[in-house]
Amino acid sequence: MAIIVNKEKIFTLNTQNTTYQMYVNEDGVLFHSYYGARVGECDLSYASHKPNWNAAFSSNPRGKGYSHNHTSEELSVFGVGDFRLSALALVNHDGTTGAEPVYHSYKILKGKYQIKGMPAFYGDEGETLVITLKDKAYDIYFHMYYGVFEENDLITRALVIENKTNSEIKLNKALSVTLDLQGGTYDMLHFYGAHMRERLLERTRITHLTSTVSSVRGASSHTQNPFVIVCDKSATEEFGSAYGIGLVYSGNFVICAEKDQHETTRVVAGINPEGFEYTVAPNETFETPEVAMVYSNEGFAKLSNNYHKAIRNNLCRGKYKNARRPVLINNWEGTYFDFNADKLVAMAKDAGKLGVELFVMDDGWFGHRDDDRSSLGDWFVNEEKLQGSLDNLVKRINAEGLQFGIWFEPECISEDSELFKAHPDYRLAIPNRDPQLSRHQFVLDMTRKEVRDNIYDQMVEVLNSANITYVKWDFNRHLTDIYSAALPKERQGEIYHRYMLGVYELLERLTSNFPNILFESCSGGGGRFDLGMLYYMPQAWTSDNTDAIDRLKIQYGTSFAYPVRAMGAHVSVCPNHGNARVTPLNTRGNVAYFGTYGLELDITKMTDEEKAEIKRQIAEFKEYYDLIQYGDYYRLLSPYTPDESRYCAWEVVSEDKSEALVCTVAYDSKCTVQPELLKVKGLDQNKMYRINGSEETYLGSALMNIGFWLEYDHLSYASRLYHITLA
Ligand code: GLA
């Protein structure tokens, strides 16, 4: 049983390897006792408070008069005596603040809960515990949802606040989780970046200062990712305690961690309270986004693999959740805005001969868009540029044996567009101020149903007009000018969140009405690569940076939470358009294999030799597809330690441990290249293996503890694959 409730009101959530425990004290307060490695059936409540600590306060939370500031409550509230990071701040109808939630009831539901209008992990194999607390003074209910997925050690949480008073209440802060970790010294791994260098890894000590990872951009952003790992200060890939905290949300977020005055580490996470104020009317509810937590006491690799599996099986949906996805060619870096139908068909023709299965027409096919200054919002085909109808172009591409995909940027509007002429009020703009342009465009007010309906109808018309099997959903700027003509002045603080709910609603409508379309999310590269988006679209463009060497760090950082199968990765030309670096074509291929693998170039301009190499790559990628996409993923050599090894390396291992694929990429050539042994992971230690069909055989434990000699590579950026199979 994943959820155990005993008569002392001790609530225990068990997964295969972890335990999460809470209990209700005599006063009805719900305390957090423990989260970590699995422990047997016992009462862990003693861990939630510090004994005999200070006579001035009873620190025994089972007794009366305990101090909120010295205990660990599941729902930490601002303004009622807990001076640390809090998850909830509200104002009652009479202007009073704070809440004192006490136990009301609980229920256990079969299967995993879902959240109204928001993405969440799902699955019949999950179980749900709902603990309902009620404020002592007002009829405000706090439904604490816990989802338990035993197999992947995943525990999810979300909070639903229900206003049963006769008046409105205001939320100034409504986070999804408070998590206290007693004692110990912890680090936080977070994934920061910018456009073209997303999800770079930074490891910082959690000290008595608050460490904050956040976004106020209206999107999860390139700058920070809504996922962190809080770990033992000595945790590594294979050893130590590590807690993953990932928000299933794509908008403004915050994840904060600090050590309190008594050395307890507290983490809170949820919607960023900055710019947030939400009114909950009588008999209405407010749902926080879900937080997805995985604990591992075997370091980061185990944690990552549990996230990867849970995302693949219990977050991504639709036809392409498990189906093999087509190898695509996207024309963006190949043509930018400069194309017509003949050019695209010529590309498709050459690509088809090499094994490419899907042609994606990127930005520039609609309105009169020949650069990035116009036409967003005008989702009708530029028939002059496409030399006829979209249907005609798609038929020509289909005739070359390729499926057809198309690019949209549904959330934005250009001033130079028909949509803007007809509906200038559709953009987010503050009255009496000039709204801010970014990439020459504005953001549509997605809080408004009529705006979403307009975009939906236009998209449906395009998607029904031809045989389209793939959509790239882009979002190339962030939210400013936060004012909605459709909301009263008291509700302007709801826009950021309502914007996200609007986007999710549109995505739900579109993806469920077009179940055969593969959707890929994108946001100026990887600016909205998060668990929320993966619920609607099973893959995301990882970065506009397609340089294989820069991608080592980008894909490395991304892999801590997100599976290979979600990472859009394409081979592009050299010198690279972003940084002018020249890398071998096979290196570019190898790096893209550990993502979705596709092409982003003008194939008609490639030499016969290059085309032959691409053909080889596509065949090789298809051969290794299942191993790469469903295998356990191990980071072997970090791209952050070039002084320790000449290589960056990673590996995938099949679930039955019968085969593995290792990829190495060398950095800049150094004069004194030393032979290197590479240790692999995840094999059966008692079985014999061969490497690339070698005569020599190796014991699994030898490969994992001593390693094998890497082939000699003296060229900069050389890359190799090592296929390890049972002997
Ligand atoms: C963004 C995307 C690119 C491309 C362009 C088109 O930058 O990340 O892949 O689609 O927009 O404008």
XYZ file of C-alpha atoms and ligand atoms in Angstrom:
739
model
C 0.000 0.000 0.000
C 1.429 3.282 -1.033
C -0.663 5.327 1.400
C -1.043 4.296 5.036
C -3.126 6.206 7.574
C -3.103 5.016 11.161
C -5.538 5.900 13.911
C -3.112 8.374 15.471
C -3.522 10.332 12.243
C -0.099 9.501 10.961
C -0.089 9.682 7.165
C 2.646 7.715 5.442
C 3.327 7.754 1.719
C 5.577 4.947 0.550
C 7.165 4.483 -2.808
C 9.522 1.669 -3.702
C 12.494 3.406 -2.101
C 11.144 6.453 -0.287
C 8.917 7.432 2.623
C 7.077 10.693 3.238
C 5.356 11.074 6.591
C 3.055 13.628 8.252
C 0.910 13.607 11.358
C -1.790 15.648 13.049
C -1.154 16.815 16.626
C -3.670 17.312 19.442
C -4.357 20.830 18.239
C -5.111 19.579 14.751
C -1.982 20.980 13.125
C -0.552 18.932 10.253
C 3.177 18.476 10.722
C 5.802 17.156 8.384
C 7.875 14.393 9.979
C 10.084 13.053 7.277
C 10.872 12.690 3.593
C 13.724 10.491 2.435
C 14.867 6.894 2.069
C 12.223 4.308 2.856
C 11.863 3.410 6.519
C 9.737 0.618 8.015
C 6.355 1.133 9.586
C 6.918 3.494 12.493
C 5.964 6.844 13.940
C 8.525 9.423 12.845
C 6.815 12.426 14.413
C 9.653 12.925 16.908
C 11.739 14.197 13.998
C 9.505 17.192 13.334
C 10.510 19.193 16.395
C 13.620 19.850 18.431
C 13.303 18.392 21.950
C 13.898 20.441 25.134
C 15.019 23.278 23.068
C 13.769 26.409 24.770
C 11.684 26.698 27.883
C 10.059 29.826 26.554
C 8.210 27.809 23.932
C 7.013 24.298 24.140
C 8.747 22.797 21.201
C 6.711 19.651 21.458
C 4.213 19.951 18.691
C 2.086 17.206 20.228
C 1.470 19.499 23.208
C -0.154 22.907 23.427
C 1.560 26.211 22.882
C 4.254 25.037 20.537
C 6.016 27.587 18.394
C 5.152 27.673 14.692
C 8.645 28.941 14.082
C 10.377 25.884 15.498
C 8.415 23.099 13.927
C 7.744 21.806 10.445
C 4.220 22.339 9.241
C 3.018 20.929 5.946
C 1.364 24.211 5.098
C 3.500 27.122 6.249
C 1.466 30.302 6.568
C 2.729 33.866 6.614
C 1.807 36.086 9.539
C 0.928 33.585 12.251
C 4.260 33.001 13.951
C 6.386 31.166 11.403
C 8.986 33.730 10.383
C 10.647 31.574 7.750
C 9.794 31.041 4.104
C 6.060 30.531 3.838
C 3.760 29.003 1.256
C 0.576 30.917 1.882
C -0.411 34.518 2.508
C -4.027 35.571 2.367
C -6.327 38.429 3.309
C -9.788 37.701 4.611
C -12.863 39.735 3.642
C -12.527 41.842 6.793
C -8.933 42.798 6.103
C -7.449 40.374 8.600
C -4.528 38.324 7.397
C -3.184 34.881 8.043
C -4.790 31.521 8.535
C -4.485 28.734 11.059
C -5.259 25.582 9.161
C -6.234 22.627 11.310
C -7.158 19.088 10.412
C -10.658 18.525 9.061
C -10.714 15.193 7.188
C -8.893 12.998 4.751
C -9.677 10.672 1.872
C -7.771 8.228 -0.282
C -8.598 8.084 -3.959
C -7.767 5.325 -6.388
C -5.581 6.618 -9.195
C -3.842 9.946 -9.413
C -5.725 13.242 -8.909
C -5.869 15.792 -11.729
C -5.948 19.568 -11.382
C -8.654 21.619 -13.060
C -7.265 23.304 -16.173
C -3.648 22.524 -15.415
C -1.069 19.936 -16.358
C -0.334 17.156 -13.874
C 1.143 13.680 -13.778
C -1.556 11.061 -14.336
C -2.040 7.315 -14.122
C -4.206 4.603 -12.655
C -1.165 3.111 -10.957
C -0.832 6.272 -8.878
C -2.728 6.755 -5.610
C -4.035 9.967 -4.086
C -4.254 11.164 -0.523
C -6.243 14.320 0.156
C -5.896 15.875 3.584
C -8.311 18.704 4.179
C -7.449 21.420 6.660
C -9.753 24.239 7.664
C -8.926 27.633 9.036
C -9.794 27.930 12.726
C -11.626 31.206 12.309
C -13.038 31.292 8.777
C -14.689 28.798 6.452
C -11.653 28.464 4.273
C -10.581 24.937 3.392
C -7.145 23.798 2.296
C -7.180 20.534 0.376
C -3.665 19.120 0.335
C -3.301 16.677 -2.550
C -0.583 14.021 -2.560
C -0.021 11.739 -5.545
C 2.101 8.632 -5.055
C 3.779 6.700 -7.862
C 5.527 3.816 -6.189
C 7.572 2.561 -9.089
C 9.402 5.747 -9.951
C 9.662 7.124 -6.415
C 7.571 10.077 -7.446
C 5.460 12.040 -4.979
C 3.421 14.970 -6.223
C 1.728 17.716 -4.270
C -0.800 20.426 -5.016
C -2.983 22.650 -2.887
C -6.593 23.572 -3.520
C -7.919 26.515 -1.519
C -11.683 26.578 -1.191
C -13.516 29.655 -0.020
C -16.734 28.680 1.734
C -17.239 32.043 3.380
C -19.815 34.499 2.092
C -17.194 36.983 0.937
C -14.211 37.199 -1.338
C -10.756 36.408 -0.030
C -7.467 37.481 -1.558
C -4.413 35.311 -2.008
C -1.120 37.174 -1.977
C 0.865 33.976 -2.114
C -0.218 30.409 -2.815
C 2.752 28.106 -3.270
C 2.530 24.399 -3.942
C 4.937 23.006 -1.378
C 6.816 23.564 1.856
C 9.490 20.973 2.561
C 11.636 20.951 5.702
C 14.789 18.877 5.916
C 16.134 18.504 9.435
C 19.861 19.004 9.997
C 22.546 18.408 7.411
C 24.145 20.737 4.927
C 22.617 20.844 1.495
C 23.527 22.074 -1.932
C 21.140 23.173 -4.614
C 21.667 22.282 -8.266
C 19.840 24.695 -10.506
C 19.754 25.254 -14.226
C 20.272 28.830 -15.336
C 21.000 30.357 -18.702
C 19.946 32.633 -21.508
C 18.839 32.356 -25.116
C 21.352 29.990 -26.826
C 22.708 28.648 -23.535
C 19.831 27.170 -21.620
C 19.923 25.006 -18.489
C 23.550 25.365 -17.539
C 24.352 23.714 -14.255
C 25.259 25.672 -11.154
C 25.727 24.066 -7.753
C 25.405 26.346 -4.737
C 25.450 25.733 -0.996
C 22.147 26.365 0.773
C 23.131 28.716 3.547
C 21.334 30.997 5.954
C 20.791 33.351 3.044
C 17.824 32.585 0.846
C 18.671 31.000 -2.496
C 16.010 31.797 -5.061
C 15.381 30.390 -8.512
C 12.534 32.201 -10.218
C 10.924 33.810 -13.219
C 8.745 36.895 -13.616
C 8.769 36.657 -17.405
C 5.362 35.046 -17.757
C 7.155 31.910 -18.979
C 9.361 29.498 -17.115
C 12.186 31.102 -19.131
C 15.712 30.559 -20.416
C 17.052 32.302 -17.344
C 16.044 29.710 -14.762
C 14.301 26.366 -15.028
C 11.481 25.429 -12.631
C 13.423 22.409 -11.456
C 16.109 22.079 -8.792
C 17.871 19.317 -6.948
C 18.489 19.778 -3.236
C 21.168 17.334 -2.148
C 23.713 16.378 0.463
C 26.730 18.591 0.132
C 28.708 15.513 -0.907
C 26.147 13.961 -3.273
C 27.379 12.835 -6.685
C 25.939 11.032 -9.671
C 26.031 7.736 -7.751
C 26.051 8.563 -4.055
C 24.179 10.627 -1.552
C 20.745 12.022 -0.847
C 19.071 14.091 -3.516
C 15.611 15.614 -3.699
C 14.250 16.705 -7.065
C 11.712 19.509 -6.964
C 10.049 20.241 -10.277
C 7.046 22.442 -10.934
C 4.504 21.234 -13.446
C 4.002 24.803 -14.564
C 5.175 27.060 -17.395
C 4.643 30.569 -16.037
C 6.063 32.767 -13.287
C 7.521 30.561 -10.593
C 9.704 30.622 -7.533
C 11.756 27.974 -5.768
C 13.450 29.202 -2.575
C 15.670 27.413 -0.100
C 17.312 28.536 3.118
C 18.672 27.230 6.383
C 16.793 28.562 9.353
C 18.264 29.698 12.670
C 18.150 26.130 13.952
C 19.769 24.566 10.895
C 16.630 23.130 9.330
C 16.657 23.548 5.569
C 13.355 24.726 4.170
C 12.360 24.685 0.520
C 9.213 26.288 -0.853
C 8.066 26.272 -4.475
C 5.146 27.451 -6.560
C 3.731 30.401 -8.464
C 5.895 33.481 -8.002
C 4.090 35.791 -5.559
C 5.590 38.820 -7.305
C 2.869 40.408 -9.426
C 0.384 37.865 -8.081
C -2.822 38.636 -6.236
C -5.789 36.366 -6.701
C -9.349 36.845 -5.559
C -11.285 33.727 -4.656
C -15.019 34.341 -4.657
C -17.411 32.530 -2.287
C -17.729 28.842 -3.150
C -14.829 29.059 -5.569
C -11.490 27.331 -5.428
C -7.942 28.212 -6.352
C -5.685 25.418 -7.543
C -1.935 25.686 -7.267
C 0.234 24.011 -9.878
C 1.593 20.608 -9.038
C 5.082 19.998 -7.736
C 6.747 16.696 -8.668
C 9.288 15.377 -6.165
C 11.636 12.449 -6.525
C 14.023 11.413 -3.785
C 17.097 9.255 -4.357
C 19.693 8.095 -1.870
C 21.823 6.853 -4.730
C 22.719 10.225 -6.179
C 21.604 12.105 -9.273
C 21.598 9.314 -11.867
C 18.848 7.404 -10.103
C 16.878 10.604 -9.548
C 17.136 11.579 -13.212
C 16.107 8.152 -14.442
C 13.040 8.164 -12.224
C 12.011 11.549 -13.603
C 12.685 10.370 -17.151
C 10.458 7.321 -16.754
C 7.700 9.180 -14.945
C 7.690 11.924 -17.586
C 7.597 9.391 -20.409
C 4.879 7.227 -18.827
C 2.826 9.537 -16.615
C 3.156 13.064 -17.986
C 3.461 12.986 -21.769
C 0.268 12.024 -23.534
C -1.109 11.197 -26.927
C -0.194 9.105 -29.892
C 3.484 10.013 -29.792
C 3.955 9.304 -26.119
C 5.436 5.907 -26.980
C 5.304 5.722 -30.755
C 8.517 6.193 -32.723
C 8.680 9.798 -33.786
C 9.593 10.670 -37.356
C 13.071 11.941 -38.234
C 12.442 15.496 -39.368
C 14.096 18.210 -41.366
C 13.270 21.800 -40.411
C 14.019 24.575 -42.900
C 14.732 27.370 -40.370
C 18.543 27.423 -40.381
C 18.459 26.255 -44.006
C 16.458 29.166 -45.422
C 15.288 31.435 -42.610
C 12.487 33.537 -44.197
C 13.791 33.145 -47.734
C 11.898 30.260 -49.317
C 9.142 29.333 -51.704
C 7.366 26.056 -52.397
C 9.871 24.893 -55.019
C 12.750 25.375 -52.639
C 11.000 23.460 -49.855
C 10.045 20.624 -52.177
C 13.632 20.383 -53.431
C 14.801 20.092 -49.837
C 12.186 17.463 -49.095
C 13.147 15.497 -52.185
C 16.810 15.273 -51.186
C 15.961 14.654 -47.546
C 13.558 11.836 -48.370
C 16.316 9.979 -50.208
C 18.380 9.964 -47.026
C 15.636 8.546 -44.815
C 14.087 11.751 -43.445
C 10.395 11.199 -42.722
C 8.916 14.607 -41.915
C 9.395 18.039 -43.446
C 8.767 21.015 -41.151
C 8.056 24.428 -42.644
C 9.146 26.957 -40.040
C 8.406 30.677 -39.650
C 7.474 32.807 -42.684
C 4.626 30.989 -44.491
C 1.725 33.227 -43.414
C 0.413 36.774 -43.842
C 3.138 38.694 -45.661
C 5.925 37.659 -43.311
C 9.354 37.838 -44.928
C 11.130 38.949 -41.778
C 10.221 39.085 -38.095
C 8.434 42.448 -38.255
C 4.984 41.420 -39.425
C 2.018 39.070 -39.635
C 1.951 37.260 -36.296
C -1.757 36.702 -35.687
C -2.517 36.303 -39.409
C -2.568 32.552 -39.629
C -3.476 32.323 -43.291
C -1.197 31.078 -46.011
C 0.893 33.429 -48.124
C -0.070 31.756 -51.377
C 2.258 33.919 -53.395
C 5.251 32.710 -51.416
C 4.015 29.128 -51.369
C 3.224 29.312 -55.087
C -0.282 28.049 -54.445
C -2.283 26.560 -51.625
C -0.881 24.891 -48.558
C -2.666 21.727 -49.590
C -0.815 21.784 -52.868
C 2.558 22.188 -51.157
C 1.775 19.419 -48.676
C 0.735 17.095 -51.499
C 4.019 17.761 -53.281
C 5.971 17.027 -50.085
C 3.887 13.917 -49.382
C 4.643 12.781 -52.930
C 8.326 12.791 -52.001
C 7.437 10.341 -49.217
C 7.597 12.844 -46.338
C 4.984 13.924 -43.834
C 4.433 17.635 -43.363
C 4.706 19.859 -40.280
C 4.195 23.563 -39.696
C 5.263 26.391 -37.330
C 2.933 28.683 -35.353
C 3.454 31.354 -32.747
C -0.100 31.438 -31.396
C 0.432 33.710 -28.389
C 1.869 36.732 -30.222
C 0.730 39.514 -32.510
C 2.580 41.909 -34.846
C 1.456 45.497 -35.114
C 1.663 45.014 -38.861
C -1.082 42.411 -39.109
C -4.736 42.103 -40.049
C -5.475 40.828 -36.575
C -4.046 43.957 -35.002
C -6.019 46.198 -37.352
C -9.225 44.414 -36.428
C -8.520 43.942 -32.725
C -5.902 46.336 -31.370
C -7.201 45.579 -27.876
C -6.241 41.899 -28.137
C -2.663 42.510 -27.013
C -1.550 42.985 -23.445
C -1.133 46.739 -23.011
C -1.456 49.200 -20.161
C -3.834 52.098 -20.899
C -1.953 55.387 -21.415
C 1.382 53.648 -21.909
C 3.126 52.423 -25.028
C 3.521 48.687 -24.691
C 6.993 47.261 -25.033
C 8.038 45.653 -28.268
C 10.245 42.623 -28.173
C 11.364 40.951 -31.391
C 9.001 43.508 -32.990
C 5.946 41.833 -31.487
C 3.434 41.966 -28.671
C 1.809 39.275 -26.557
C -1.856 38.431 -26.976
C -4.101 38.591 -23.949
C -4.562 34.860 -23.568
C -6.673 35.384 -20.451
C -9.526 36.264 -22.840
C -11.592 33.485 -24.342
C -12.463 35.473 -27.469
C -8.764 35.971 -28.190
C -8.055 32.270 -27.786
C -11.085 31.381 -29.897
C -9.905 33.637 -32.686
C -6.463 31.998 -32.747
C -7.946 28.530 -32.343
C -10.309 28.989 -35.282
C -7.508 30.252 -37.499
C -5.229 27.366 -36.554
C -7.967 24.797 -37.067
C -8.610 26.123 -40.531
C -4.952 25.745 -41.449
C -4.642 22.317 -39.861
C -7.773 21.066 -41.623
C -6.722 22.477 -44.968
C -3.948 19.980 -45.603
C -2.402 16.732 -44.402
C -0.455 18.144 -41.444
C 1.042 15.750 -38.887
C 3.342 17.987 -36.821
C 3.080 21.434 -35.217
C 5.884 23.502 -33.701
C 4.354 25.880 -31.122
C 6.729 28.787 -30.569
C 6.744 31.716 -28.132
C 9.449 34.254 -28.853
C 9.138 36.936 -26.218
C 8.112 37.430 -22.626
C 5.195 39.145 -20.947
C 5.255 42.845 -20.208
C 2.469 45.422 -19.939
C 0.461 43.354 -17.544
C -3.025 44.733 -17.935
C -6.098 43.052 -19.342
C -9.015 45.031 -20.699
C -11.220 42.110 -19.728
C -10.510 42.114 -16.007
C -11.629 44.624 -13.341
C -8.953 46.663 -11.622
C -9.000 44.482 -8.494
C -8.162 41.416 -10.563
C -5.190 42.646 -12.596
C -2.910 40.653 -10.283
C -4.356 37.472 -11.766
C -3.111 38.040 -15.285
C 0.143 36.071 -15.210
C -1.585 32.976 -13.904
C -4.718 33.403 -16.007
C -2.459 33.812 -19.034
C -0.987 30.374 -18.352
C -4.424 28.869 -17.757
C -5.494 30.360 -21.099
C -2.511 28.877 -22.917
C -3.154 25.502 -21.303
C -6.817 25.661 -22.307
C -5.918 26.394 -25.909
C -3.324 23.639 -25.932
C -5.771 21.140 -24.453
C -8.368 22.004 -27.069
C -5.947 21.782 -29.934
C -4.072 18.661 -28.886
C -7.238 16.756 -28.088
C -8.907 17.758 -31.344
C -5.844 16.833 -33.383
C -4.726 13.599 -31.717
C -2.667 12.526 -34.727
C -0.482 15.606 -34.748
C 2.904 15.520 -33.047
C 3.337 18.793 -31.123
C 6.749 20.234 -30.255
C 7.016 23.222 -27.948
C 9.556 25.966 -28.424
C 10.230 29.384 -26.958
C 13.080 31.223 -28.626
C 14.831 27.868 -28.380
C 14.464 26.353 -24.920
C 12.778 29.199 -23.044
C 9.795 27.173 -21.868
C 11.234 23.716 -21.407
C 9.278 22.520 -18.391
C 7.055 19.764 -17.028
C 3.929 21.807 -17.773
C 4.569 22.040 -21.496
C 5.548 18.365 -21.734
C 2.034 17.411 -20.618
C 0.653 18.886 -23.843
C 3.608 18.503 -26.192
C 5.896 15.493 -25.709
C 9.014 17.156 -27.090
C 10.524 20.633 -26.848
C 13.131 22.449 -28.894
C 16.059 22.432 -26.487
C 17.918 25.498 -27.734
C 18.403 27.668 -30.805
C 22.064 26.883 -30.292
C 22.779 23.908 -32.547
C 26.557 23.898 -32.066
C 27.403 20.356 -30.952
C 29.963 21.516 -28.392
C 27.745 24.135 -26.738
C 24.994 21.537 -26.804
C 27.070 19.280 -24.533
C 26.391 21.549 -21.586
C 22.840 22.394 -22.663
C 21.774 18.761 -23.064
C 23.759 17.713 -19.981
C 21.889 20.233 -17.808
C 18.561 19.380 -19.415
C 19.090 15.660 -18.737
C 18.945 16.080 -14.955
C 15.160 16.288 -15.126
C 14.060 15.711 -18.696
C 14.342 12.568 -20.837
C 16.267 12.305 -24.080
C 12.927 11.703 -25.789
C 11.776 15.219 -24.903
C 14.882 17.049 -26.154
C 14.624 18.490 -29.651
C 18.097 18.128 -31.205
C 19.094 18.780 -34.833
C 22.177 18.534 -36.995
C 22.992 21.892 -38.598
C 25.748 23.176 -40.881
C 29.237 24.446 -40.109
C 30.516 27.017 -39.479
C 27.693 27.053 -36.961
C 25.310 29.991 -37.458
C 25.445 30.858 -33.782
C 29.133 30.724 -32.929
C 30.939 29.910 -36.194
C 32.509 26.793 -34.709
C 33.400 23.971 -37.055
C 32.804 20.439 -35.797
C 32.859 17.084 -37.599
C 29.507 16.069 -39.059
C 29.525 12.776 -37.203
C 29.952 14.632 -33.890
C 26.915 16.761 -34.695
C 25.001 13.575 -35.453
C 26.111 11.775 -32.305
C 25.081 14.681 -30.096
C 21.673 14.978 -31.805
C 21.098 11.202 -31.409
C 20.704 11.791 -27.675
C 17.682 13.924 -28.311
C 15.016 13.603 -30.972
C 17.567 13.733 -33.850
C 16.616 15.751 -36.898
C 18.172 18.064 -39.471
C 18.071 21.842 -39.605
C 19.892 22.823 -42.791
C 19.534 23.183 -46.525
C 20.163 19.624 -47.614
C 20.308 20.658 -51.291
C 23.546 22.512 -50.587
C 25.347 19.550 -49.058
C 28.004 17.556 -50.861
C 27.445 13.941 -51.826
C 29.850 12.902 -49.113
C 27.906 14.862 -46.501
C 24.630 13.425 -47.738
C 26.048 9.919 -47.472
C 27.089 10.625 -43.884
C 23.595 11.922 -43.029
C 22.061 8.835 -44.610
C 24.331 6.676 -42.466
C 23.373 8.653 -39.370
C 19.646 8.321 -39.936
C 19.995 4.567 -40.397
C 22.174 4.318 -37.293
C 19.802 6.472 -35.241
C 16.856 4.305 -36.251
C 18.820 1.187 -35.336
C 19.562 2.480 -31.839
C 16.223 4.252 -31.425
C 14.684 2.136 -28.663
C 17.919 1.857 -26.719
C 18.468 5.617 -26.796
C 14.891 6.683 -26.208
C 13.932 4.204 -23.498
C 17.251 3.211 -21.936
C 18.512 4.375 -18.554
C 20.597 7.505 -18.992
C 23.944 8.029 -17.287
C 26.111 11.128 -17.335
C 29.647 9.685 -17.340
C 32.013 12.627 -17.848
C 30.806 16.140 -17.233
C 31.320 18.900 -19.812
C 32.297 21.093 -16.860
C 35.536 19.232 -16.095
C 37.663 19.398 -19.244
C 40.792 19.433 -17.106
C 39.952 16.051 -15.623
C 39.242 14.339 -18.907
C 39.616 15.197 -22.554
C 36.062 14.021 -23.106
C 32.475 14.615 -22.284
C 30.701 11.247 -22.174
C 27.306 9.773 -21.473
C 25.601 6.418 -21.833
C 22.240 4.733 -22.239
C 21.646 1.192 -20.978
C 18.740 -1.070 -21.917
C 16.422 -1.994 -19.077
C 17.541 -5.642 -19.177
C 21.208 -4.520 -19.152
C 21.926 -6.527 -22.279
C 23.288 -3.569 -24.215
C 24.508 -0.029 -23.792
C 25.568 2.820 -26.024
C 28.279 5.191 -24.890
C 28.999 8.484 -26.621
C 32.216 10.452 -26.189
C 32.993 13.906 -27.523
C 36.523 15.322 -27.285
C 37.177 18.950 -26.482
C 39.837 21.102 -28.171
C 42.849 19.107 -29.127
C 45.684 19.239 -26.620
C 49.264 18.443 -27.542
C 49.673 15.837 -24.856
C 46.789 13.496 -25.337
C 46.827 10.760 -22.715
C 45.103 7.413 -23.173
C 42.015 7.337 -20.991
C 39.996 4.605 -19.333
C 36.271 5.257 -19.249
C 34.113 3.677 -16.546
C 30.556 2.926 -17.587
C 27.468 2.396 -15.448
C 24.347 0.322 -15.177
C 25.619 -3.005 -16.602
C 25.140 -6.434 -15.061
C 28.281 -6.837 -13.016
C 28.384 -10.607 -13.490
C 27.933 -10.728 -17.239
C 30.514 -10.553 -20.023
C 30.298 -7.853 -22.660
C 31.941 -6.897 -25.946
C 32.580 -3.381 -27.165
C 31.737 -2.635 -30.794
C 31.809 -6.363 -31.480
C 35.363 -6.776 -30.162
C 36.911 -10.170 -29.782
C 38.007 -9.183 -26.341
C 35.317 -9.584 -23.684
C 34.962 -7.696 -20.421
C 33.217 -8.482 -17.183
C 30.445 -5.970 -16.412
C 31.946 -5.126 -13.045
C 35.332 -4.512 -14.689
C 33.778 -2.107 -17.178
C 32.070 -0.296 -14.339
C 34.985 -0.215 -11.888
C 38.058 -0.029 -14.109
C 36.601 0.933 -17.440
C 37.777 0.382 -20.993
C 40.415 2.185 -23.028
C 38.977 4.848 -25.258
C 40.093 4.954 -28.886
C 42.763 7.510 -29.547
C 41.336 10.830 -30.828
C 43.722 13.621 -31.599
C 41.309 15.833 -33.526
C 39.348 18.546 -31.793
C 35.709 17.682 -31.228
C 36.019 14.101 -32.408
C 33.183 11.886 -31.274
C 32.668 8.154 -31.017
C 29.965 5.688 -30.144
C 30.781 2.498 -28.246
C 28.109 -0.151 -28.489
C 28.372 -2.557 -25.580
C 26.622 -5.903 -26.017
C 26.450 -9.172 -24.127
C 29.251 -11.523 -25.135
C 12.557 30.815 -32.615
C 12.751 29.317 -32.671
C 13.462 28.942 -33.944
C 12.673 29.425 -35.136
C 12.435 30.920 -35.022
C 11.503 31.393 -36.105
O 13.751 31.455 -32.449
O 13.451 28.872 -31.554
O 13.657 27.556 -34.002
O 11.462 28.733 -35.192
O 11.873 31.260 -33.776
O 11.242 32.741 -35.994
